[in-house]
PDB file of C-alpha atoms in Angstrom:
ATOM      1  CA  UNK Y1136      15.932 -68.633-103.309  1.00  0.00           C
ATOM      2  CA  UNK Y1137      19.869 -68.953-103.282  1.00  0.00           C
ATOM      3  CA  UNK Y1138      19.495 -69.606-107.080  1.00  0.00           C
ATOM      4  CA  UNK Y1139      17.653 -66.557-107.748  1.00  0.00           C
ATOM      5  CA  UNK Y1140      19.942 -64.767-105.723  1.00  0.00           C
ATOM      6  CA  UNK Y1141      22.944 -66.003-107.484  1.00  0.00           C
ATOM      7  CA  UNK Y1142      21.264 -64.820-110.849  1.00  0.00           C
ATOM      8  CA  UNK Y1143      20.492 -61.600-109.494  1.00  0.00           C
ATOM      9  CA  UNK Y1144      24.176 -60.994-108.575  1.00  0.00           C
ATOM     10  CA  UNK Y1145      25.230 -62.214-111.957  1.00  0.00           C
ATOM     11  CA  UNK Y1146      22.998 -59.744-113.628  1.00  0.00           C
ATOM     12  CA  UNK Y1147      24.274 -56.857-111.230  1.00  0.00           C
ATOM     13  CA  UNK Y1148      27.829 -57.751-111.964  1.00  0.00           C
ATOM     14  CA  UNK Y1149      27.096 -57.565-115.800  1.00  0.00           C
ATOM     15  CA  UNK Y1150      25.249 -54.460-115.490  1.00  0.00           C
ATOM     16  CA  UNK Y1151      28.040 -52.801-113.492  1.00  0.00           C
ATOM     17  CA  UNK Y1152      30.386 -53.940-116.000  1.00  0.00           C
ATOM     18  CA  UNK Y1153      28.494 -52.678-119.043  1.00  0.00           C
ATOM     19  CA  UNK Y1154      28.223 -49.088-117.166  1.00  0.00           C
ATOM     20  CA  UNK Y1155      32.174 -49.213-116.580  1.00  0.00           C
ATOM     21  CA  UNK Y1156      32.385 -49.898-120.375  1.00  0.00           C
ATOM     22  CA  UNK Y1157      30.250 -47.109-121.426  1.00  0.00           C
ATOM     23  CA  UNK Y1158      32.154 -44.900-119.154  1.00  0.00           C
ATOM     24  CA  UNK Y1159      35.601 -45.903-120.199  1.00  0.00           C
ATOM     25  CA  UNK Y1160      34.424 -45.304-123.807  1.00  0.00           C
ATOM     26  CA  UNK Y1161      33.021 -41.802-122.988  1.00  0.00           C
ATOM     27  CA  UNK Y1162      36.327 -40.755-121.512  1.00  0.00           C
ATOM     28  CA  UNK Y1163      38.374 -41.749-124.408  1.00  0.00           C
ATOM     29  CA  UNK Y1164      36.229 -39.721-126.573  1.00  0.00           C
ATOM     30  CA  UNK Y1165      36.377 -36.802-124.554  1.00  0.00           C
ATOM     31  CA  UNK Y1166      40.161 -36.809-124.567  1.00  0.00           C
ATOM     32  CA  UNK Y1167      40.051 -37.056-128.690  1.00  0.00           C
ATOM     33  CA  UNK Y1168      40.580 -33.395-130.362  1.00  0.00           C
ATOM     34  CA  UNK Y1169      37.077 -33.011-132.032  1.00  0.00           C
ATOM     35  CA  UNK Y1170      36.689 -32.038-135.639  1.00  0.00           C
ATOM     36  CA  UNK Y1171      37.151 -28.447-136.125  1.00  0.00           C
ATOM     37  CA  UNK Y1172      33.276 -27.493-136.522  1.00  0.00           C
ATOM     38  CA  UNK Y1173      33.947 -24.314-134.642  1.00  0.00           C
ATOM     39  CA  UNK Y1174      36.125 -22.975-137.451  1.00  0.00           C
ATOM     40  CA  UNK Y1175      33.700 -23.970-140.156  1.00  0.00           C
ATOM     41  CA  UNK Y1176      30.921 -22.720-138.398  1.00  0.00           C
ATOM     42  CA  UNK Y1177      32.978 -19.197-138.056  1.00  0.00           C
ATOM     43  CA  UNK Y1178      33.681 -19.286-141.688  1.00  0.00           C
ATOM     44  CA  UNK Y1179      30.072 -20.114-142.587  1.00  0.00           C
ATOM     45  CA  UNK Y1180      28.806 -17.096-140.243  1.00  0.00           C
ATOM     46  CA  UNK Y1181      31.331 -14.771-141.617  1.00  0.00           C
ATOM     47  CA  UNK Y1182      30.204 -15.661-145.252  1.00  0.00           C
ATOM     48  CA  UNK Y1183      26.674 -15.691-144.922  1.00  0.00           C
ATOM     49  CA  UNK Y1184      26.395 -12.731-142.750  1.00  0.00           C
ATOM     50  CA  UNK Y1185      26.738 -10.112-145.774  1.00  0.00           C
ATOM     51  CA  UNK Y1186      24.169 -11.898-147.751  1.00  0.00           C
ATOM     52  CA  UNK Y1187      21.791 -12.855-144.937  1.00  0.00           C
ATOM     53  CA  UNK Y1188      21.618 -16.161-146.673  1.00  0.00           C
ATOM     54  CA  UNK Y1189      21.500 -19.705-144.946  1.00  0.00           C
ATOM     55  CA  UNK Y1190      24.405 -21.474-145.817  1.00  0.00           C
ATOM     56  CA  UNK Y1191      23.738 -25.339-145.847  1.00  0.00           C
ATOM     57  CA  UNK Y1192      26.362 -27.563-144.046  1.00  0.00           C
ATOM     58  CA  UNK Y1193      29.087 -28.364-146.446  1.00  0.00           C
ATOM     59  CA  UNK Y1194      31.367 -30.776-144.675  1.00  0.00           C
ATOM     60  CA  UNK Y1195      28.467 -33.492-143.874  1.00  0.00           C
ATOM     61  CA  UNK Y1196      30.071 -37.025-143.360  1.00  0.00           C
ATOM     62  CA  UNK Y1197      29.414 -39.700-145.347  1.00  0.00           C
ATOM     63  CA  UNK Y1198      27.823 -42.891-143.088  1.00  0.00           C
ATOM     64  CA  UNK Y1199      30.366 -45.208-144.202  1.00  0.00           C
ATOM     65  CA  UNK Y1200      33.459 -43.089-144.098  1.00  0.00           C
ATOM     66  CA  UNK Y1201      35.450 -41.202-141.479  1.00  0.00           C
ATOM     67  CA  UNK Y1202      36.220 -37.454-142.093  1.00  0.00           C
ATOM     68  CA  UNK Y1203      39.913 -38.325-141.299  1.00  0.00           C
ATOM     69  CA  UNK Y1204      40.144 -40.353-144.563  1.00  0.00           C
ATOM     70  CA  UNK Y1205      38.934 -37.307-146.348  1.00  0.00           C
ATOM     71  CA  UNK Y1206      41.577 -34.750-147.600  1.00  0.00           C
ATOM     72  CA  UNK Y1207      41.045 -31.170-146.566  1.00  0.00           C
ATOM     73  CA  UNK Y1208      41.126 -29.905-150.256  1.00  0.00           C
ATOM     74  CA  UNK Y1209      38.660 -32.297-151.488  1.00  0.00           C
ATOM     75  CA  UNK Y1210      35.273 -32.034-152.931  1.00  0.00           C
ATOM     76  CA  UNK Y1211      33.103 -35.098-153.008  1.00  0.00           C
ATOM     77  CA  UNK Y1212      29.377 -35.881-153.801  1.00  0.00           C
ATOM     78  CA  UNK Y1213      27.896 -39.020-154.260  1.00  0.00           C
ATOM     79  CA  UNK Y1214      25.938 -37.910-157.333  1.00  0.00           C
ATOM     80  CA  UNK Y1215      29.500 -37.935-159.313  1.00  0.00           C
ATOM     81  CA  UNK Y1216      29.551 -40.595-161.508  1.00  0.00           C
ATOM     82  CA  UNK Y1217      25.888 -41.572-161.332  1.00  0.00           C
ATOM     83  CA  UNK Y1218      25.450 -39.395-164.583  1.00  0.00           C
ATOM     84  CA  UNK Y1219      24.088 -41.465-167.595  1.00  0.00           C
ATOM     85  CA  UNK Y1220      23.968 -40.317-171.201  1.00  0.00           C
ATOM     86  CA  UNK Y1221      20.841 -39.048-172.447  1.00  0.00           C
ATOM     87  CA  UNK Y1222      19.031 -39.731-169.134  1.00  0.00           C
ATOM     88  CA  UNK Y1223      18.350 -37.447-166.061  1.00  0.00           C
ATOM     89  CA  UNK Y1224      18.480 -38.979-162.676  1.00  0.00           C
ATOM     90  CA  UNK Y1225      16.189 -38.135-159.887  1.00  0.00           C
ATOM     91  CA  UNK Y1226      18.376 -36.563-157.137  1.00  0.00           C
ATOM     92  CA  UNK Y1227      15.594 -35.423-154.833  1.00  0.00           C
ATOM     93  CA  UNK Y1228      11.919 -34.533-155.423  1.00  0.00           C
ATOM     94  CA  UNK Y1229      12.916 -31.099-156.796  1.00  0.00           C
ATOM     95  CA  UNK Y1230      16.317 -31.692-158.276  1.00  0.00           C
ATOM     96  CA  UNK Y1231      17.606 -33.861-161.136  1.00  0.00           C
ATOM     97  CA  UNK Y1232      21.132 -35.177-162.232  1.00  0.00           C
ATOM     98  CA  UNK Y1233      21.494 -33.875-165.543  1.00  0.00           C
ATOM     99  CA  UNK Y1234      22.618 -36.131-168.654  1.00  0.00           C
ATOM    100  CA  UNK Y1235      26.161 -36.890-169.060  1.00  0.00           C
ATOM    101  CA  UNK Y1236      26.220 -34.896-172.004  1.00  0.00           C
ATOM    102  CA  UNK Y1237      25.575 -31.658-169.943  1.00  0.00           C
ATOM    103  CA  UNK Y1238      28.599 -32.130-167.732  1.00  0.00           C
ATOM    104  CA  UNK Y1239      30.599 -33.161-170.959  1.00  0.00           C
ATOM    105  CA  UNK Y1240      29.724 -29.831-172.265  1.00  0.00           C
ATOM    106  CA  UNK Y1241      30.996 -27.861-168.921  1.00  0.00           C
ATOM    107  CA  UNK Y1242      34.412 -29.764-169.486  1.00  0.00           C
ATOM    108  CA  UNK Y1243      34.682 -28.802-173.102  1.00  0.00           C
ATOM    109  CA  UNK Y1244      33.753 -24.932-173.040  1.00  0.00           C
ATOM    110  CA  UNK Y1245      34.738 -24.016-169.641  1.00  0.00           C
ATOM    111  CA  UNK Y1246      38.486 -23.554-169.742  1.00  0.00           C
ATOM    112  CA  UNK Y1247      40.687 -24.661-166.688  1.00  0.00           C
ATOM    113  CA  UNK Y1248      41.592 -22.437-163.899  1.00  0.00           C
ATOM    114  CA  UNK Y1249      44.846 -20.521-164.559  1.00  0.00           C
ATOM    115  CA  UNK Y1250      47.732 -22.145-162.577  1.00  0.00           C
ATOM    116  CA  UNK Y1251      48.402 -20.181-159.465  1.00  0.00           C
ATOM    117  CA  UNK Y1252      45.418 -17.813-160.493  1.00  0.00           C
ATOM    118  CA  UNK Y1253      42.450 -19.953-158.892  1.00  0.00           C
ATOM    119  CA  UNK Y1254      42.301 -17.490-155.960  1.00  0.00           C
ATOM    120  CA  UNK Y1255      41.171 -14.595-158.347  1.00  0.00           C
ATOM    121  CA  UNK Y1256      38.968 -16.789-160.488  1.00  0.00           C
ATOM    122  CA  UNK Y1257      35.567 -17.244-158.432  1.00  0.00           C
ATOM    123  CA  UNK Y1258      32.787 -19.224-160.093  1.00  0.00           C
ATOM    124  CA  UNK Y1259      29.033 -19.212-159.712  1.00  0.00           C
ATOM    125  CA  UNK Y1260      27.458 -22.487-160.135  1.00  0.00           C
ATOM    126  CA  UNK Y1261      23.836 -21.970-160.658  1.00  0.00           C
ATOM    127  CA  UNK Y1262      21.227 -24.516-159.869  1.00  0.00           C
ATOM    128  CA  UNK Y1263      24.002 -26.805-158.178  1.00  0.00           C
ATOM    129  CA  UNK Y1264      21.730 -29.299-157.251  1.00  0.00           C
ATOM    130  CA  UNK Y1265      23.607 -32.403-155.997  1.00  0.00           C
ATOM    131  CA  UNK Y1266      26.949 -30.913-156.430  1.00  0.00           C
ATOM    132  CA  UNK Y1267      27.979 -32.973-159.780  1.00  0.00           C
ATOM    133  CA  UNK Y1268      28.447 -29.777-161.761  1.00  0.00           C
ATOM    134  CA  UNK Y1269      30.584 -28.311-158.819  1.00  0.00           C
ATOM    135  CA  UNK Y1270      32.440 -31.399-158.520  1.00  0.00           C
ATOM    136  CA  UNK Y1271      33.459 -31.085-162.101  1.00  0.00           C
ATOM    137  CA  UNK Y1272      34.481 -27.225-161.795  1.00  0.00           C
ATOM    138  CA  UNK Y1273      36.368 -28.138-158.735  1.00  0.00           C
ATOM    139  CA  UNK Y1274      38.056 -31.509-159.056  1.00  0.00           C
ATOM    140  CA  UNK Y1275      38.454 -31.489-162.817  1.00  0.00           C
ATOM    141  CA  UNK Y1276      38.868 -27.977-164.112  1.00  0.00           C
ATOM    142  CA  UNK Y1277      40.742 -26.465-160.929  1.00  0.00           C
ATOM    143  CA  UNK Y1278      38.300 -23.598-159.705  1.00  0.00           C
ATOM    144  CA  UNK Y1279      38.622 -23.702-155.846  1.00  0.00           C
ATOM    145  CA  UNK Y1280      36.427 -20.725-154.883  1.00  0.00           C
ATOM    146  CA  UNK Y1281      32.807 -21.660-155.809  1.00  0.00           C
ATOM    147  CA  UNK Y1282      29.492 -20.221-154.814  1.00  0.00           C
ATOM    148  CA  UNK Y1283      26.977 -22.879-155.498  1.00  0.00           C
ATOM    149  CA  UNK Y1284      23.110 -21.834-155.255  1.00  0.00           C
ATOM    150  CA  UNK Y1285      20.068 -23.858-155.621  1.00  0.00           C
ATOM    151  CA  UNK Y1286      16.855 -23.090-154.305  1.00  0.00           C
ATOM    152  CA  UNK Y1287      16.350 -26.400-152.711  1.00  0.00           C
ATOM    153  CA  UNK Y1288      19.037 -27.744-150.506  1.00  0.00           C
ATOM    154  CA  UNK Y1289      17.660 -31.263-150.184  1.00  0.00           C
ATOM    155  CA  UNK Y1290      19.980 -32.726-153.160  1.00  0.00           C
ATOM    156  CA  UNK Y1291      22.949 -31.259-151.727  1.00  0.00           C
ATOM    157  CA  UNK Y1292      22.353 -32.228-148.317  1.00  0.00           C
ATOM    158  CA  UNK Y1293      21.755 -35.723-149.255  1.00  0.00           C
ATOM    159  CA  UNK Y1294      24.762 -35.987-151.741  1.00  0.00           C
ATOM    160  CA  UNK Y1295      27.495 -33.753-150.609  1.00  0.00           C
ATOM    161  CA  UNK Y1296      29.895 -35.734-148.095  1.00  0.00           C
ATOM    162  CA  UNK Y1297      33.231 -33.476-148.464  1.00  0.00           C
ATOM    163  CA  UNK Y1298      33.437 -29.664-148.920  1.00  0.00           C
ATOM    164  CA  UNK Y1299      36.441 -27.387-148.414  1.00  0.00           C
ATOM    165  CA  UNK Y1300      35.897 -24.118-146.961  1.00  0.00           C
ATOM    166  CA  UNK Y1301      36.372 -22.082-150.238  1.00  0.00           C
ATOM    167  CA  UNK Y1302      33.075 -23.722-151.555  1.00  0.00           C
ATOM    168  CA  UNK Y1303      29.889 -22.129-150.129  1.00  0.00           C
ATOM    169  CA  UNK Y1304      26.384 -23.289-150.735  1.00  0.00           C
ATOM    170  CA  UNK Y1305      23.275 -20.935-150.435  1.00  0.00           C
ATOM    171  CA  UNK Y1306      19.740 -22.447-150.518  1.00  0.00           C
ATOM    172  CA  UNK Y1307      18.604 -19.502-152.829  1.00  0.00           C
ATOM    173  CA  UNK Y1308      17.236 -18.935-155.983  1.00  0.00           C
ATOM    174  CA  UNK Y1309      19.433 -16.986-158.618  1.00  0.00           C
ATOM    175  CA  UNK Y1310      17.293 -13.593-158.679  1.00  0.00           C
ATOM    176  CA  UNK Y1311      17.102 -13.390-154.854  1.00  0.00           C
ATOM    177  CA  UNK Y1312      20.782 -14.119-154.550  1.00  0.00           C
ATOM    178  CA  UNK Y1313      21.593 -11.466-157.095  1.00  0.00           C
ATOM    179  CA  UNK Y1314      19.068  -9.074-154.745  1.00  0.00           C
ATOM    180  CA  UNK Y1315      20.948  -9.701-151.718  1.00  0.00           C
ATOM    181  CA  UNK Y1316      24.254  -9.003-153.478  1.00  0.00           C
ATOM    182  CA  UNK Y1317      22.972  -5.842-154.726  1.00  0.00           C
ATOM    183  CA  UNK Y1318      21.703  -4.807-151.268  1.00  0.00           C
ATOM    184  CA  UNK Y1319      25.202  -5.608-149.825  1.00  0.00           C
ATOM    185  CA  UNK Y1320      26.915  -3.116-152.435  1.00  0.00           C
ATOM    186  CA  UNK Y1321      24.317  -0.127-151.318  1.00  0.00           C
ATOM    187  CA  UNK Y1322      25.333  -1.057-147.553  1.00  0.00           C
ATOM    188  CA  UNK Y1323      28.968  -0.794-148.293  1.00  0.00           C
ATOM    189  CA  UNK Y1324      28.142   2.526-150.198  1.00  0.00           C
ATOM    190  CA  UNK Y1325      26.737   4.087-147.242  1.00  0.00           C
ATOM    191  CA  UNK Y1326      29.543   2.796-145.006  1.00  0.00           C
ATOM    192  CA  UNK Y1327      32.760   3.540-147.143  1.00  0.00           C
ATOM    193  CA  UNK Y1328      34.421   5.909-149.589  1.00  0.00           C
ATOM    194  CA  UNK Y1329      34.369   5.232-153.368  1.00  0.00           C
ATOM    195  CA  UNK Y1330      37.559   3.285-153.484  1.00  0.00           C
ATOM    196  CA  UNK Y1331      36.411   0.412-150.995  1.00  0.00           C
ATOM    197  CA  UNK Y1332      33.115   0.618-152.780  1.00  0.00           C
ATOM    198  CA  UNK Y1333      34.499  -0.241-156.331  1.00  0.00           C
ATOM    199  CA  UNK Y1334      36.744  -2.867-154.721  1.00  0.00           C
ATOM    200  CA  UNK Y1335      33.717  -4.661-153.151  1.00  0.00           C
ATOM    201  CA  UNK Y1336      31.578  -4.303-156.292  1.00  0.00           C
ATOM    202  CA  UNK Y1337      34.217  -6.303-158.357  1.00  0.00           C
ATOM    203  CA  UNK Y1338      34.818  -8.588-155.464  1.00  0.00           C
ATOM    204  CA  UNK Y1339      31.395 -10.332-156.075  1.00  0.00           C
ATOM    205  CA  UNK Y1340      31.447 -10.743-160.013  1.00  0.00           C
ATOM    206  CA  UNK Y1341      32.607 -13.967-161.253  1.00  0.00           C
ATOM    207  CA  UNK Y1342      35.188 -15.291-163.655  1.00  0.00           C
ATOM    208  CA  UNK Y1343      32.735 -18.006-164.759  1.00  0.00           C
ATOM    209  CA  UNK Y1344      28.991 -18.579-164.502  1.00  0.00           C
ATOM    210  CA  UNK Y1345      27.549 -21.903-164.899  1.00  0.00           C
ATOM    211  CA  UNK Y1346      23.729 -22.485-165.255  1.00  0.00           C
ATOM    212  CA  UNK Y1347      22.404 -26.013-165.015  1.00  0.00           C
ATOM    213  CA  UNK Y1348      18.648 -25.248-165.950  1.00  0.00           C
ATOM    214  CA  UNK Y1349      16.896 -23.640-168.539  1.00  0.00           C
ATOM    215  CA  UNK Y1350      16.619 -19.823-168.821  1.00  0.00           C
ATOM    216  CA  UNK Y1351      15.494 -17.218-171.327  1.00  0.00           C
ATOM    217  CA  UNK Y1352      18.077 -15.508-173.491  1.00  0.00           C
ATOM    218  CA  UNK Y1353      17.237 -11.962-171.953  1.00  0.00           C
ATOM    219  CA  UNK Y1354      18.420 -13.439-168.517  1.00  0.00           C
ATOM    220  CA  UNK Y1355      21.483 -14.809-169.645  1.00  0.00           C
ATOM    221  CA  UNK Y1356      22.384 -11.716-171.339  1.00  0.00           C
ATOM    222  CA  UNK Y1357      21.408  -9.478-168.425  1.00  0.00           C
ATOM    223  CA  UNK Y1358      23.357 -11.958-165.867  1.00  0.00           C
ATOM    224  CA  UNK Y1359      26.369 -11.899-168.214  1.00  0.00           C
ATOM    225  CA  UNK Y1360      26.342  -8.144-168.192  1.00  0.00           C
ATOM    226  CA  UNK Y1361      26.029  -7.608-164.444  1.00  0.00           C
ATOM    227  CA  UNK Y1362      27.934 -10.160-162.922  1.00  0.00           C
ATOM    228  CA  UNK Y1363      30.684 -11.299-165.035  1.00  0.00           C
ATOM    229  CA  UNK Y1364      34.250 -10.007-164.553  1.00  0.00           C
ATOM    230  CA  UNK Y1365      35.423  -8.177-167.771  1.00  0.00           C
ATOM    231  CA  UNK Y1366      37.041 -11.237-169.294  1.00  0.00           C
ATOM    232  CA  UNK Y1367      34.557 -13.688-167.791  1.00  0.00           C
ATOM    233  CA  UNK Y1368      32.112 -16.170-169.531  1.00  0.00           C
ATOM    234  CA  UNK Y1369      28.676 -17.590-168.733  1.00  0.00           C
ATOM    235  CA  UNK Y1370      27.463 -20.950-169.902  1.00  0.00           C
ATOM    236  CA  UNK Y1371      23.747 -21.718-169.869  1.00  0.00           C
ATOM    237  CA  UNK Y1372      21.139 -23.994-171.550  1.00  0.00           C
ATOM    238  CA  UNK Y1373      18.792 -21.278-173.119  1.00  0.00           C
ATOM    239  CA  UNK Y1374      15.147 -21.790-174.451  1.00  0.00           C
ATOM    240  CA  UNK Y1375      15.164 -21.964-178.323  1.00  0.00           C
ATOM    241  CA  UNK Y1376      12.036 -19.490-178.178  1.00  0.00           C
ATOM    242  CA  UNK Y1377      11.526 -17.190-175.263  1.00  0.00           C
ATOM    243  CA  UNK Y1378       9.447 -19.145-172.324  1.00  0.00           C
ATOM    244  CA  UNK Y1379       9.379 -22.167-174.422  1.00  0.00           C
ATOM    245  CA  UNK Y1380      10.636 -24.625-171.687  1.00  0.00           C
ATOM    246  CA  UNK Y1381      10.821 -27.929-173.839  1.00  0.00           C
ATOM    247  CA  UNK Y1382      13.873 -27.309-175.944  1.00  0.00           C
ATOM    248  CA  UNK Y1383      17.247 -25.523-175.140  1.00  0.00           C
ATOM    249  CA  UNK Y1384      20.562 -24.794-176.932  1.00  0.00           C
ATOM    250  CA  UNK Y1385      23.550 -24.170-175.079  1.00  0.00           C
ATOM    251  CA  UNK Y1386      24.972 -20.533-175.269  1.00  0.00           C
ATOM    252  CA  UNK Y1387      28.253 -19.229-174.120  1.00  0.00           C
ATOM    253  CA  UNK Y1388      28.381 -15.203-173.400  1.00  0.00           C
ATOM    254  CA  UNK Y1389      30.824 -12.802-172.587  1.00  0.00           C
ATOM    255  CA  UNK Y1390      30.652  -9.848-170.097  1.00  0.00           C
ATOM    256  CA  UNK Y1391      28.999  -7.685-172.666  1.00  0.00           C
ATOM    257  CA  UNK Y1392      26.513 -10.407-173.279  1.00  0.00           C
ATOM    258  CA  UNK Y1393      27.756 -11.105-176.705  1.00  0.00           C
ATOM    259  CA  UNK Y1394      27.243 -14.820-178.085  1.00  0.00           C
ATOM    260  CA  UNK Y1395      30.816 -16.574-178.179  1.00  0.00           C
ATOM    261  CA  UNK Y1396      29.634 -20.122-178.953  1.00  0.00           C
ATOM    262  CA  UNK Y1397      26.220 -21.964-179.532  1.00  0.00           C
ATOM    263  CA  UNK Y1398      25.574 -25.502-179.338  1.00  0.00           C
ATOM    264  CA  UNK Y1399      24.021 -27.677-181.935  1.00  0.00           C
ATOM    265  CA  UNK Y1400      20.293 -28.556-181.493  1.00  0.00           C
ATOM    266  CA  UNK Y1401      21.267 -32.011-180.178  1.00  0.00           C
ATOM    267  CA  UNK Y1402      24.486 -32.738-178.138  1.00  0.00           C
ATOM    268  CA  UNK Y1403      25.515 -36.373-179.004  1.00  0.00           C
ATOM    269  CA  UNK Y1404      22.157 -37.966-179.016  1.00  0.00           C
ATOM    270  CA  UNK Y1405      20.702 -35.975-176.602  1.00  0.00           C
ATOM    271  CA  UNK Y1406      18.210 -33.338-177.397  1.00  0.00           C
ATOM    272  CA  UNK Y1407      18.794 -30.677-174.837  1.00  0.00           C
ATOM    273  CA  UNK Y1408      15.914 -30.308-172.499  1.00  0.00           C
ATOM    274  CA  UNK Y1409      16.479 -29.006-169.049  1.00  0.00           C
ATOM    275  CA  UNK Y1410      14.466 -28.365-165.858  1.00  0.00           C
ATOM    276  CA  UNK Y1411      12.978 -24.848-166.273  1.00  0.00           C
ATOM    277  CA  UNK Y1412      13.710 -21.548-164.366  1.00  0.00           C
ATOM    278  CA  UNK Y1413      11.360 -21.717-161.583  1.00  0.00           C
ATOM    279  CA  UNK Y1414      11.670 -17.922-160.930  1.00  0.00           C
ATOM    280  CA  UNK Y1415       9.992 -17.250-164.075  1.00  0.00           C
ATOM    281  CA  UNK Y1416       6.597 -16.123-164.284  1.00  0.00           C
ATOM    282  CA  UNK Y1417       6.173 -18.560-167.396  1.00  0.00           C
ATOM    283  CA  UNK Y1418       7.570 -21.570-166.049  1.00  0.00           C
ATOM    284  CA  UNK Y1419       5.699 -24.348-167.151  1.00  0.00           C
ATOM    285  CA  UNK Y1420       5.558 -28.058-165.903  1.00  0.00           C
ATOM    286  CA  UNK Y1421       5.862 -30.284-162.745  1.00  0.00           C
ATOM    287  CA  UNK Y1422       9.162 -28.535-161.797  1.00  0.00           C
ATOM    288  CA  UNK Y1423       7.556 -25.167-161.394  1.00  0.00           C
ATOM    289  CA  UNK Y1424       6.177 -23.484-158.069  1.00  0.00           C
ATOM    290  CA  UNK Y1425       2.506 -24.885-158.275  1.00  0.00           C
ATOM    291  CA  UNK Y1426       4.035 -28.558-157.834  1.00  0.00           C
ATOM    292  CA  UNK Y1427       6.765 -28.144-155.655  1.00  0.00           C
ATOM    293  CA  UNK Y1428       7.873 -26.329-152.355  1.00  0.00           C
ATOM    294  CA  UNK Y1429       9.375 -23.498-154.303  1.00  0.00           C
ATOM    295  CA  UNK Y1430       9.457 -19.847-153.047  1.00  0.00           C
ATOM    296  CA  UNK Y1431      11.488 -16.832-154.296  1.00  0.00           C
ATOM    297  CA  UNK Y1432      13.828 -16.719-151.581  1.00  0.00           C
TER     298      UNK Y1432
END
């Protein structure tokens, strides 16, 4: 009986100590300044409100890394450095990391941001996937104002671990993203005079548009004419034949839709083939809407 009482008292003492330890830890944590999530949420809400688009969290933390060790100005994705020459790598059910040759083309053909002028140079990264192209544009080429879009957010959510406020991700297909922008312009036309309208319209055009999936030439031409600044450029893998999704060539277009450059049939040892444009009615293969969760949204 005494022995049992002694064991009970020992257990009670340990339990009491554990509760005191938990309470002490919670008290210490409450005294720390929390990360500035409210500011990020406010910026996200302000950015998304105009497009009525779901902005994905852009500052997720790597499980093995504290946010305090990441500079505010950095963009980091776990996909960066995983690229392989001639081979694509699965990033999610709906997204691949392209062969390294694709990112070499981005590096070689898109000029670096003008020193001191990056605030005026906005980039649209289409088919951003796991954020590898975004990392090249931001960290290597110096473009710090990027709208990254992809109809599937899975690869972005799983790989992007540090993202500054100047980079926005929209889980939207490109066609729907542009439709929302057009609706925003119409709303401003109804609510403002001609001068603010012109300023608003020019503010959503891009110095650089970078596609990371295959599109038809007519689409590349139309997007360049409608969404580039006067001196902007569009880079995209374009189908060799309309609606033929098994072979592409890189094109660079200006804001008039004129071809400035066209790649060879092969880039290094890689015969250029990308995932197809899922918004196209002629989309063919396992990456298209019949085989995944795509909805044109």
